[in-house]
Amino acid sequence: GAGVSQTPSNKVTEKGKYVELRCDPISGHTALYWYRQSLGQGPEFLIYFQGTGAADDSGLPNDRFFAVRPEGSVSTLKIQRTERGDSAVYLCASSPGPNYGYTFGSGTRLTVV
Amino acid sequence: AQRVTQPEKLLSVFKGAPVELKCNYSYSGSPELFWYVQYSRQRLQLLLRHISRESIKGFTADLNKGETSFHLKKPFAQEEDSAMYYCALVWAGSYQLTFGKGTKLSVIP
């Protein structure tokens, strides 16, 4: 597609449930990033993929968070046993390579009630 | 650890007035610095990066290594400049962006 697509745009879930957030990067972009933006804060790094592998997952807050990119294109961020503190906008970005500028998606607003 | 500080949460200026959005960073090496902008109901997008030395939409930013600052400036603010502005850095050899908390610019007609 022409840009980075994220679905759903909004997700409301109950505490303790499992959620999946999807990111469809720009075609041909090998680098894919997930960021999380809490209210009143700038985006914070979660994980970086180069191709199919997670090159850096140091930003994932705990083991309830996991992300995959099995074919080197679409990525899914998975959150188990959601907590109210997980409520945030989850941003995906892609780039042609690790040292190029990012293109961000519109984000998924996750609300845990 | 690297840190980006934007001291103003909100900045209001009149149309036609000069604008300066402040950004300071703490990092001992040679970072690459960026300004990102998010207009209402739009996605985060790159405004400018210091290595390109461009002027985008009339905005410029100069990297001052002595003061560890990368302030964003525009001589005459326009109403369409109203948006959230984020300063960000990448340290040498990395790809992770570290963002400031952002400054909301409001241009008063």
Coordinates of N, CA and C in Angstrom, one line a residue:
Chain A
G1 N 0.8 -1.2 0.0 CA 0.0 0.0 0.0 C 0.9 1.3 0.0
A2 N 0.2 2.4 0.0 CA 0.9 3.6 -0.1 C 1.5 4.1 1.2
G3 N 1.0 3.6 2.3 CA 1.5 4.0 3.6 C 1.5 2.8 4.5
V4 N 1.8 3.1 5.8 CA 1.8 2.1 6.8 C 0.4 2.0 7.3
S5 N -0.2 0.8 7.3 CA -1.6 0.6 7.7 C -1.6 -0.1 9.1
Q6 N -2.4 0.4 10.0 CA -2.5 -0.3 11.3 C -4.0 -0.6 11.5
T7 N -4.3 -1.8 12.0 CA -5.6 -2.2 12.3 C -5.7 -3.0 13.6
P8 N -6.7 -2.8 14.4 CA -7.8 -1.8 14.3 C -7.3 -0.4 14.6
S9 N -8.1 0.6 14.3 CA -7.7 1.9 14.7 C -8.0 2.2 16.2
N10 N -9.0 1.5 16.7 CA -9.4 1.6 18.1 C -9.7 0.2 18.6
K11 N -9.3 -0.1 19.8 CA -9.6 -1.4 20.4 C -9.9 -1.2 21.9
V12 N -11.1 -1.6 22.3 CA -11.4 -1.6 23.7 C -11.5 -3.0 24.2
T13 N -10.8 -3.3 25.3 CA -10.8 -4.7 25.8 C -10.9 -4.7 27.3
E14 N -11.3 -5.8 27.8 CA -11.4 -5.9 29.3 C -10.1 -6.4 29.9
K15 N -9.8 -5.9 31.0 CA -8.6 -6.3 31.8 C -8.5 -7.9 31.8
G16 N -7.3 -8.4 31.5 CA -7.1 -9.8 31.5 C -7.2 -10.5 30.2
K17 N -7.8 -9.8 29.2 CA -8.0 -10.4 27.9 C -6.7 -10.3 27.0
Y18 N -6.7 -11.0 25.9 CA -5.6 -11.0 25.0 C -6.0 -10.2 23.8
V19 N -5.0 -9.4 23.3 CA -5.3 -8.6 22.1 C -4.1 -8.7 21.1
E20 N -4.5 -8.5 19.8 CA -3.5 -8.5 18.7 C -3.7 -7.2 17.9
L21 N -2.6 -6.6 17.7 CA -2.6 -5.4 16.9 C -1.8 -5.6 15.6
R22 N -2.3 -5.2 14.5 CA -1.7 -5.5 13.2 C -1.0 -4.3 12.6
C23 N 0.1 -4.5 11.9 CA 0.8 -3.5 11.2 C 1.1 -4.0 9.8
D24 N 0.7 -3.3 8.8 CA 1.1 -3.6 7.4 C 2.0 -2.5 6.9
P25 N 3.3 -2.8 6.7 CA 4.2 -1.7 6.4 C 4.2 -1.4 4.9
I26 N 5.0 -0.4 4.5 CA 5.1 0.0 3.1 C 5.8 -1.2 2.4
S27 N 5.3 -1.5 1.2 CA 5.9 -2.6 0.5 C 7.3 -2.4 0.2
G28 N 8.1 -3.5 0.5 CA 9.6 -3.4 0.3 C 10.4 -2.9 1.5
H29 N 9.7 -2.3 2.5 CA 10.5 -1.8 3.6 C 10.9 -3.0 4.5
T30 N 12.2 -3.2 4.7 CA 12.6 -4.3 5.5 C 12.6 -4.0 7.0
A31 N 12.7 -2.8 7.4 CA 12.7 -2.5 8.8 C 11.3 -2.1 9.3
L32 N 11.0 -2.6 10.4 CA 9.7 -2.3 11.0 C 9.8 -2.1 12.5
Y33 N 9.1 -1.1 13.0 CA 9.3 -0.7 14.4 C 7.9 -0.6 15.1
W34 N 7.9 -1.0 16.3 CA 6.7 -0.7 17.2 C 7.1 0.3 18.3
Y35 N 6.2 1.3 18.5 CA 6.4 2.3 19.5 C 5.1 2.3 20.3
R36 N 5.1 2.8 21.6 CA 3.9 3.0 22.4 C 3.9 4.4 22.9
Q37 N 2.8 5.1 22.7 CA 2.6 6.4 23.2 C 1.5 6.6 24.2
S38 N 1.9 6.8 25.4 CA 1.0 7.0 26.5 C 0.6 8.5 26.5
L39 N -0.5 8.8 27.2 CA -1.1 10.1 27.2 C -0.1 11.1 27.8
G40 N 0.2 12.2 27.0 CA 1.1 13.2 27.5 C 2.6 12.9 27.3
Q41 N 2.9 11.8 26.7 CA 4.3 11.4 26.5 C 4.6 11.3 25.0
G42 N 5.9 11.3 24.7 CA 6.3 11.0 23.3 C 6.3 9.5 23.1
P43 N 6.4 9.1 21.9 CA 6.4 7.6 21.6 C 7.7 7.0 22.2
E44 N 7.5 5.8 22.7 CA 8.6 5.0 23.3 C 8.8 3.7 22.6
F45 N 10.1 3.4 22.3 CA 10.4 2.3 21.5 C 10.1 0.9 22.2
L46 N 9.5 0.0 21.4 CA 9.2 -1.3 21.9 C 10.1 -2.4 21.3
I47 N 10.0 -2.5 19.9 CA 10.7 -3.5 19.2 C 11.0 -3.1 17.8
Y48 N 12.1 -3.7 17.3 CA 12.5 -3.5 15.9 C 12.8 -4.8 15.2
F49 N 12.2 -4.9 14.0 CA 12.4 -6.0 13.1 C 13.2 -5.6 11.9
Q50 N 14.2 -6.5 11.6 CA 14.9 -6.3 10.3 C 14.6 -7.6 9.5
G51 N 13.7 -7.5 8.5 CA 13.2 -8.8 7.9 C 12.3 -9.5 8.8
T52 N 12.5 -10.8 9.0 CA 11.6 -11.6 9.8 C 12.0 -11.6 11.2
G53 N 13.2 -11.3 11.6 CA 13.7 -11.4 12.9 C 13.6 -10.2 13.7
A54 N 13.4 -10.4 15.0 CA 13.4 -9.2 16.0 C 14.8 -8.9 16.3
A55 N 15.3 -7.8 15.7 CA 16.7 -7.4 15.9 C 16.9 -6.8 17.3
D56 N 15.9 -6.2 17.8 CA 16.0 -5.6 19.2 C 14.6 -5.5 19.8
D57 N 14.4 -6.3 20.9 CA 13.2 -6.2 21.6 C 13.3 -5.7 23.0
S58 N 14.4 -4.9 23.2 CA 14.7 -4.4 24.5 C 13.7 -3.4 25.1
G59 N 12.8 -2.9 24.2 CA 11.8 -1.9 24.7 C 10.5 -2.6 25.2
L60 N 10.3 -3.9 25.0 CA 9.1 -4.6 25.4 C 9.1 -4.5 26.9
P61 N 8.0 -4.1 27.5 CA 8.0 -3.8 29.0 C 8.0 -5.1 29.8
N62 N 7.5 -6.2 29.4 CA 7.5 -7.4 30.1 C 7.1 -8.6 29.2
D63 N 7.1 -9.8 29.8 CA 6.8 -11.0 28.9 C 5.4 -11.1 28.5
R64 N 4.5 -10.2 28.9 CA 3.1 -10.3 28.3 C 3.1 -9.7 26.9
F65 N 4.1 -9.0 26.5 CA 4.2 -8.4 25.2 C 5.1 -9.3 24.3
F66 N 4.6 -9.5 23.1 CA 5.3 -10.3 22.1 C 4.9 -9.8 20.7
A67 N 5.9 -9.8 19.8 CA 5.6 -9.4 18.4 C 6.2 -10.4 17.4
V68 N 5.6 -10.5 16.3 CA 6.0 -11.4 15.2 C 6.0 -10.7 13.9
R69 N 6.8 -11.3 13.0 CA 6.7 -10.8 11.6 C 7.2 -12.0 10.7
P70 N 6.3 -13.0 10.6 CA 6.8 -14.3 10.1 C 7.2 -14.3 8.6
E71 N 6.7 -13.4 7.8 CA 7.1 -13.4 6.4 C 7.9 -12.1 6.0
G72 N 8.3 -11.3 7.0 CA 9.0 -10.2 6.7 C 8.2 -9.0 6.2
S73 N 6.9 -9.1 6.3 CA 6.1 -8.0 5.9 C 5.2 -7.6 7.0
V74 N 4.0 -8.1 7.1 CA 3.0 -7.8 8.2 C 3.5 -8.2 9.5
S75 N 3.3 -7.3 10.5 CA 3.7 -7.7 11.9 C 2.5 -7.6 12.8
T76 N 2.5 -8.4 13.8 CA 1.5 -8.4 14.8 C 2.1 -8.3 16.2
L77 N 1.6 -7.3 16.9 CA 2.0 -7.1 18.3 C 0.9 -7.8 19.2
K78 N 1.3 -8.7 20.1 CA 0.4 -9.4 20.9 C 0.6 -9.1 22.4
I79 N -0.5 -8.9 23.0 CA -0.5 -8.5 24.5 C -1.4 -9.5 25.2
Q80 N -0.8 -10.2 26.1 CA -1.5 -11.2 26.9 C -1.9 -10.6 28.3
R81 N -3.0 -11.0 28.8 CA -3.5 -10.6 30.2 C -3.4 -9.1 30.3
T82 N -4.1 -8.4 29.5 CA -4.0 -7.0 29.4 C -4.3 -6.3 30.8
E83 N -3.6 -5.2 31.0 CA -3.8 -4.5 32.3 C -4.1 -3.0 31.9
R84 N -4.8 -2.3 32.8 CA -5.2 -1.0 32.5 C -4.0 -0.1 32.1
G85 N -2.8 -0.3 32.7 CA -1.6 0.4 32.3 C -1.2 0.2 30.9
D86 N -1.7 -0.8 30.2 CA -1.4 -1.0 28.8 C -2.1 0.0 27.9
S87 N -3.1 0.7 28.4 CA -3.8 1.6 27.6 C -2.9 2.7 27.0
A88 N -2.9 2.8 25.7 CA -2.0 3.7 25.0 C -2.3 3.7 23.5
V89 N -1.6 4.5 22.8 CA -1.6 4.4 21.3 C -0.4 3.6 20.9
Y90 N -0.6 2.6 20.2 CA 0.5 1.7 19.7 C 0.8 2.1 18.2
L91 N 2.0 2.6 18.0 CA 2.4 3.1 16.7 C 3.3 2.1 16.0
C92 N 3.1 1.9 14.7 CA 4.0 1.1 13.9 C 4.7 2.0 12.9
A93 N 5.9 1.8 12.6 CA 6.6 2.5 11.5 C 7.5 1.6 10.7
S94 N 7.7 1.9 9.5 CA 8.6 1.1 8.6 C 9.6 2.0 7.9
S95 N 10.7 1.5 7.4 CA 11.7 2.2 6.7 C 12.4 1.2 5.7
P96 N 13.0 1.8 4.7 CA 13.7 0.9 3.7 C 14.9 0.1 4.4
G97 N 15.4 0.7 5.4 CA 16.5 0.0 6.2 C 16.7 0.7 7.5
P98 N 17.6 0.3 8.3 CA 17.7 0.8 9.7 C 18.2 2.2 9.8
N99 N 18.8 2.7 8.8 CA 19.4 4.1 8.9 C 18.6 5.1 8.0
Y100 N 17.4 4.8 7.6 CA 16.6 5.6 6.9 C 15.5 6.2 7.7
G101 N 14.9 7.3 7.2 CA 13.8 7.9 8.0 C 12.6 6.9 8.0
Y102 N 11.8 7.0 9.1 CA 10.7 6.2 9.4 C 9.4 6.8 8.7
T103 N 8.5 6.0 8.3 CA 7.1 6.4 8.0 C 6.2 5.7 9.0
F104 N 5.5 6.5 9.8 CA 4.6 6.0 10.8 C 3.2 5.7 10.3
G105 N 2.5 4.8 10.9 CA 1.1 4.5 10.7 C 0.3 5.4 11.6
S106 N -1.0 5.3 11.5 CA -1.9 6.2 12.3 C -2.1 5.7 13.7
G107 N -1.6 4.5 14.0 CA -1.7 4.0 15.3 C -3.0 3.2 15.7
T108 N -2.9 2.4 16.7 CA -4.1 1.7 17.3 C -4.2 2.2 18.7
R109 N -5.4 2.8 19.0 CA -5.6 3.3 20.4 C -6.2 2.1 21.1
L110 N -5.5 1.6 22.1 CA -5.9 0.5 22.9 C -6.4 1.0 24.3
T111 N -7.6 0.7 24.7 CA -8.1 1.0 25.9 C -8.5 -0.2 26.7
V112 N -7.9 -0.4 27.9 CA -8.2 -1.6 28.7 C -9.1 -1.1 29.9
V113 N -10.3 -1.7 29.9 CA -11.2 -1.3 31.0 C -11.4 -2.4 32.0
Chain B
A1 N 22.2 7.7 30.1 CA 21.3 7.3 29.0 C 20.9 8.6 28.2
Q2 N 20.5 8.4 27.0 CA 20.2 9.5 26.2 C 18.8 10.0 26.6
R3 N 18.6 11.3 26.5 CA 17.3 11.9 26.9 C 17.0 13.1 26.1
V4 N 15.8 13.4 25.8 CA 15.4 14.5 25.0 C 14.4 15.3 25.8
T5 N 14.7 16.6 26.0 CA 13.8 17.5 26.8 C 13.2 18.6 26.0
Q6 N 11.9 18.6 26.1 CA 11.2 19.8 25.5 C 10.5 20.5 26.7
P7 N 11.0 21.6 27.1 CA 10.5 22.2 28.3 C 9.1 22.8 28.3
E8 N 8.6 23.1 27.1 CA 7.3 23.7 27.0 C 6.3 22.6 26.6
K9 N 5.2 22.4 27.4 CA 4.1 21.5 26.9 C 3.2 22.2 25.9
L10 N 3.1 23.5 26.1 CA 2.2 24.3 25.2 C 2.8 25.7 24.9
L11 N 2.8 26.0 23.7 CA 3.3 27.3 23.3 C 2.3 28.0 22.4
S12 N 1.8 29.2 22.8 CA 0.8 30.0 22.0 C 1.5 31.2 21.4
V13 N 1.3 31.4 20.1 CA 1.9 32.6 19.5 C 0.8 33.2 18.6
F14 N 0.9 34.5 18.3 CA 0.0 35.1 17.3 C 0.5 34.8 15.9
K15 N -0.4 34.7 15.0 CA -0.1 34.6 13.6 C 0.9 35.7 13.2
G16 N 1.9 35.3 12.4 CA 2.9 36.3 12.0 C 4.1 36.5 12.9
A17 N 3.9 36.0 14.2 CA 5.0 36.2 15.2 C 6.0 35.1 15.0
P18 N 7.3 35.3 15.5 CA 8.3 34.3 15.3 C 8.0 33.1 16.3
V19 N 8.4 31.9 15.9 CA 8.2 30.8 16.8 C 9.6 30.1 17.1
E20 N 9.7 29.7 18.3 CA 10.9 28.9 18.7 C 10.4 27.8 19.6
L21 N 10.6 26.5 19.2 CA 10.3 25.4 20.0 C 11.6 24.8 20.5
K22 N 11.7 24.7 21.8 CA 13.0 24.3 22.4 C 13.1 22.8 22.5
C23 N 14.4 22.4 22.3 CA 14.7 21.0 22.5 C 16.2 20.9 22.9
N24 N 16.4 20.2 24.1 CA 17.7 19.9 24.6 C 17.9 18.4 24.7
Y25 N 19.1 18.0 24.5 CA 19.3 16.5 24.6 C 20.5 16.3 25.5
S26 N 20.5 15.1 26.1 CA 21.7 14.7 26.8 C 22.2 13.4 26.2
Y27 N 23.3 13.5 25.7 CA 24.0 12.3 25.0 C 25.4 12.7 24.8
S28 N 26.3 11.8 25.1 CA 27.7 12.1 25.1 C 28.3 12.0 23.7
G29 N 27.7 11.3 22.8 CA 28.2 11.1 21.5 C 27.7 12.0 20.4
S30 N 27.6 11.6 19.2 CA 27.1 12.4 18.1 C 25.8 11.9 17.6
P31 N 24.7 12.5 18.1 CA 23.4 12.0 17.7 C 23.0 12.6 16.4
E32 N 22.0 11.9 15.8 CA 21.3 12.5 14.7 C 19.9 13.0 15.3
L33 N 19.6 14.2 14.9 CA 18.4 14.8 15.5 C 17.3 15.1 14.5
F34 N 16.1 15.0 15.0 CA 14.9 15.1 14.1 C 13.8 16.0 14.8
W35 N 13.0 16.6 14.0 CA 11.7 17.1 14.5 C 10.6 16.4 13.7
Y36 N 9.7 15.9 14.5 CA 8.5 15.2 14.0 C 7.3 16.1 14.3
V37 N 6.2 16.1 13.4 CA 5.1 16.9 13.7 C 3.8 16.0 13.5
Q38 N 2.8 16.3 14.3 CA 1.5 15.6 14.2 C 0.4 16.6 14.2
Y39 N -0.2 16.8 13.0 CA -1.3 17.7 12.9 C -2.6 17.0 13.4
S40 N -3.6 17.8 13.7 CA -4.8 17.2 14.2 C -5.4 16.1 13.3
R41 N -5.6 14.9 14.0 CA -6.2 13.8 13.3 C -5.3 13.2 12.2
Q42 N -4.0 13.5 12.2 CA -3.1 13.0 11.2 C -2.0 12.2 11.9
R43 N -1.3 11.4 11.1 CA -0.2 10.6 11.7 C 1.0 11.4 11.9
L44 N 1.9 10.9 12.7 CA 3.2 11.5 13.0 C 4.0 11.5 11.8
Q45 N 4.6 12.6 11.4 CA 5.4 12.6 10.2 C 6.7 13.4 10.4
L46 N 7.7 13.1 9.7 CA 9.0 13.8 9.8 C 8.9 15.2 9.2
L47 N 9.4 16.2 10.0 CA 9.4 17.5 9.6 C 10.8 17.9 9.0
L48 N 11.8 17.6 9.8 CA 13.2 17.8 9.3 C 14.2 17.1 10.1
R49 N 15.3 16.8 9.5 CA 16.4 16.2 10.2 C 17.7 17.0 10.1
H50 N 18.5 17.0 11.1 CA 19.6 18.0 11.1 C 20.6 17.8 10.0
I51 N 20.8 16.5 9.6 CA 21.9 16.3 8.6 C 21.5 16.8 7.2
S52 N 20.2 17.0 7.0 CA 19.8 17.4 5.6 C 19.9 18.9 5.5
R53 N 19.9 19.6 6.7 CA 20.0 21.1 6.7 C 19.0 21.8 5.8
E54 N 17.8 21.2 5.7 CA 16.7 21.7 4.9 C 15.9 22.7 5.7
S55 N 15.1 23.5 4.9 CA 14.0 24.3 5.5 C 12.7 23.7 5.0
I56 N 11.9 23.2 5.9 CA 10.6 22.6 5.5 C 9.5 23.5 6.1
K57 N 8.6 23.9 5.2 CA 7.4 24.7 5.6 C 7.9 26.0 6.3
G58 N 9.1 26.5 6.0 CA 9.6 27.7 6.6 C 10.3 27.4 8.0
F59 N 10.3 26.2 8.4 CA 11.0 25.8 9.7 C 12.5 25.5 9.5
T60 N 13.3 25.9 10.4 CA 14.7 25.5 10.4 C 15.1 25.0 11.8
A61 N 16.1 24.3 11.9 CA 16.7 23.9 13.2 C 18.2 23.7 13.1
D62 N 18.9 24.3 14.0 CA 20.3 24.2 14.0 C 20.8 23.4 15.2
L63 N 21.7 22.5 15.0 CA 22.2 21.7 16.0 C 23.4 22.5 16.7
N64 N 23.2 22.7 18.0 CA 24.3 23.4 18.8 C 24.9 22.4 19.8
K65 N 26.0 21.8 19.4 CA 26.6 20.8 20.2 C 27.1 21.3 21.6
G66 N 27.5 22.6 21.6 CA 28.0 23.2 22.8 C 26.9 23.3 23.9
E67 N 25.7 23.6 23.4 CA 24.5 23.8 24.3 C 23.7 22.5 24.3
T68 N 24.0 21.5 23.5 CA 23.2 20.3 23.3 C 21.8 20.7 23.0
S69 N 21.6 21.5 22.0 CA 20.2 22.0 21.7 C 20.0 21.8 20.2
F70 N 18.7 21.7 19.9 CA 18.2 21.6 18.5 C 16.9 22.3 18.4
H71 N 16.9 23.6 18.6 CA 15.6 24.3 18.7 C 15.0 24.5 17.3
L72 N 13.7 24.4 17.2 CA 13.0 24.6 15.9 C 12.5 26.0 15.8
K73 N 12.7 26.6 14.7 CA 12.4 28.1 14.5 C 11.7 28.3 13.2
K74 N 10.8 29.3 13.3 CA 10.1 29.8 12.1 C 9.9 31.3 12.3
P75 N 10.3 32.1 11.3 CA 10.2 33.6 11.5 C 8.8 34.1 11.6
F76 N 7.8 33.5 10.9 CA 6.5 34.0 10.9 C 5.5 32.9 11.0
A77 N 4.8 32.7 12.1 CA 3.9 31.6 12.3 C 2.7 31.7 11.5
Q78 N 2.2 30.6 11.0 CA 0.9 30.5 10.3 C -0.1 29.7 11.0
E79 N -1.4 29.9 10.8 CA -2.4 29.1 11.5 C -2.2 27.6 11.3
E80 N -1.8 27.3 10.1 CA -1.7 25.8 9.8 C -0.5 25.2 10.4
D81 N 0.3 26.0 11.1 CA 1.4 25.4 11.9 C 1.0 24.8 13.2
S82 N -0.2 25.1 13.6 CA -0.8 24.6 14.9 C -0.7 23.0 14.9
A83 N 0.0 22.4 15.8 CA 0.2 21.0 15.8 C 1.0 20.6 17.0
M84 N 1.2 19.3 17.2 CA 2.1 18.8 18.2 C 3.5 18.6 17.6
Y85 N 4.5 19.0 18.2 CA 5.9 18.9 17.7 C 6.7 18.1 18.6
Y86 N 7.4 17.1 18.1 CA 8.3 16.2 18.9 C 9.7 16.3 18.4
C87 N 10.6 16.5 19.3 CA 12.0 16.4 19.0 C 12.5 15.0 19.3
A88 N 13.4 14.4 18.5 CA 13.8 13.1 18.7 C 15.3 12.9 18.3
L89 N 15.9 11.9 18.9 CA 17.3 11.7 18.5 C 17.5 10.2 18.3
V90 N 18.5 9.9 17.4 CA 19.1 8.6 17.3 C 20.5 8.6 17.5
W91 N 21.0 7.7 18.4 CA 22.5 7.8 18.6 C 23.2 7.1 17.6
A92 N 24.5 7.4 17.4 CA 25.3 6.9 16.4 C 25.3 5.4 16.3
G93 N 25.0 4.8 15.1 CA 25.0 3.4 14.9 C 23.7 2.7 15.3
S94 N 22.8 3.5 15.7 CA 21.5 2.9 16.1 C 20.4 3.3 15.2
Y95 N 19.2 2.9 15.6 CA 18.0 3.1 14.8 C 16.8 3.5 15.7
Q96 N 17.0 3.3 17.0 CA 15.9 3.6 17.9 C 15.8 5.1 18.1
L97 N 14.6 5.6 17.8 CA 14.3 7.0 18.1 C 14.0 7.2 19.6
T98 N 14.6 8.2 20.2 CA 14.2 8.6 21.5 C 13.5 10.0 21.4
F99 N 12.3 10.0 21.8 CA 11.4 11.2 21.6 C 11.4 12.0 22.9
G100 N 11.2 13.3 22.7 CA 10.8 14.2 23.8 C 9.3 14.0 24.1
K101 N 8.7 14.7 25.1 CA 7.3 14.6 25.4 C 6.4 15.5 24.5
G102 N 7.0 16.3 23.7 CA 6.3 17.1 22.7 C 5.9 18.5 23.2
T103 N 5.7 19.4 22.3 CA 5.2 20.7 22.6 C 4.0 21.0 21.6
K104 N 2.9 21.4 22.2 CA 1.7 21.7 21.4 C 1.8 23.2 21.0
L105 N 1.9 23.5 19.7 CA 2.0 24.8 19.2 C 0.6 25.3 18.8
S106 N 0.2 26.4 19.3 CA -1.1 26.9 19.0 C -0.9 28.3 18.4
V107 N -1.3 28.5 17.1 CA -1.1 29.8 16.5 C -2.5 30.5 16.5
I108 N -2.5 31.7 17.2 CA -3.7 32.4 17.3 C -3.9 33.4 16.2
P109 N -5.1 33.3 15.5 CA -5.3 34.1 14.3 C -5.3 35.6 14.7

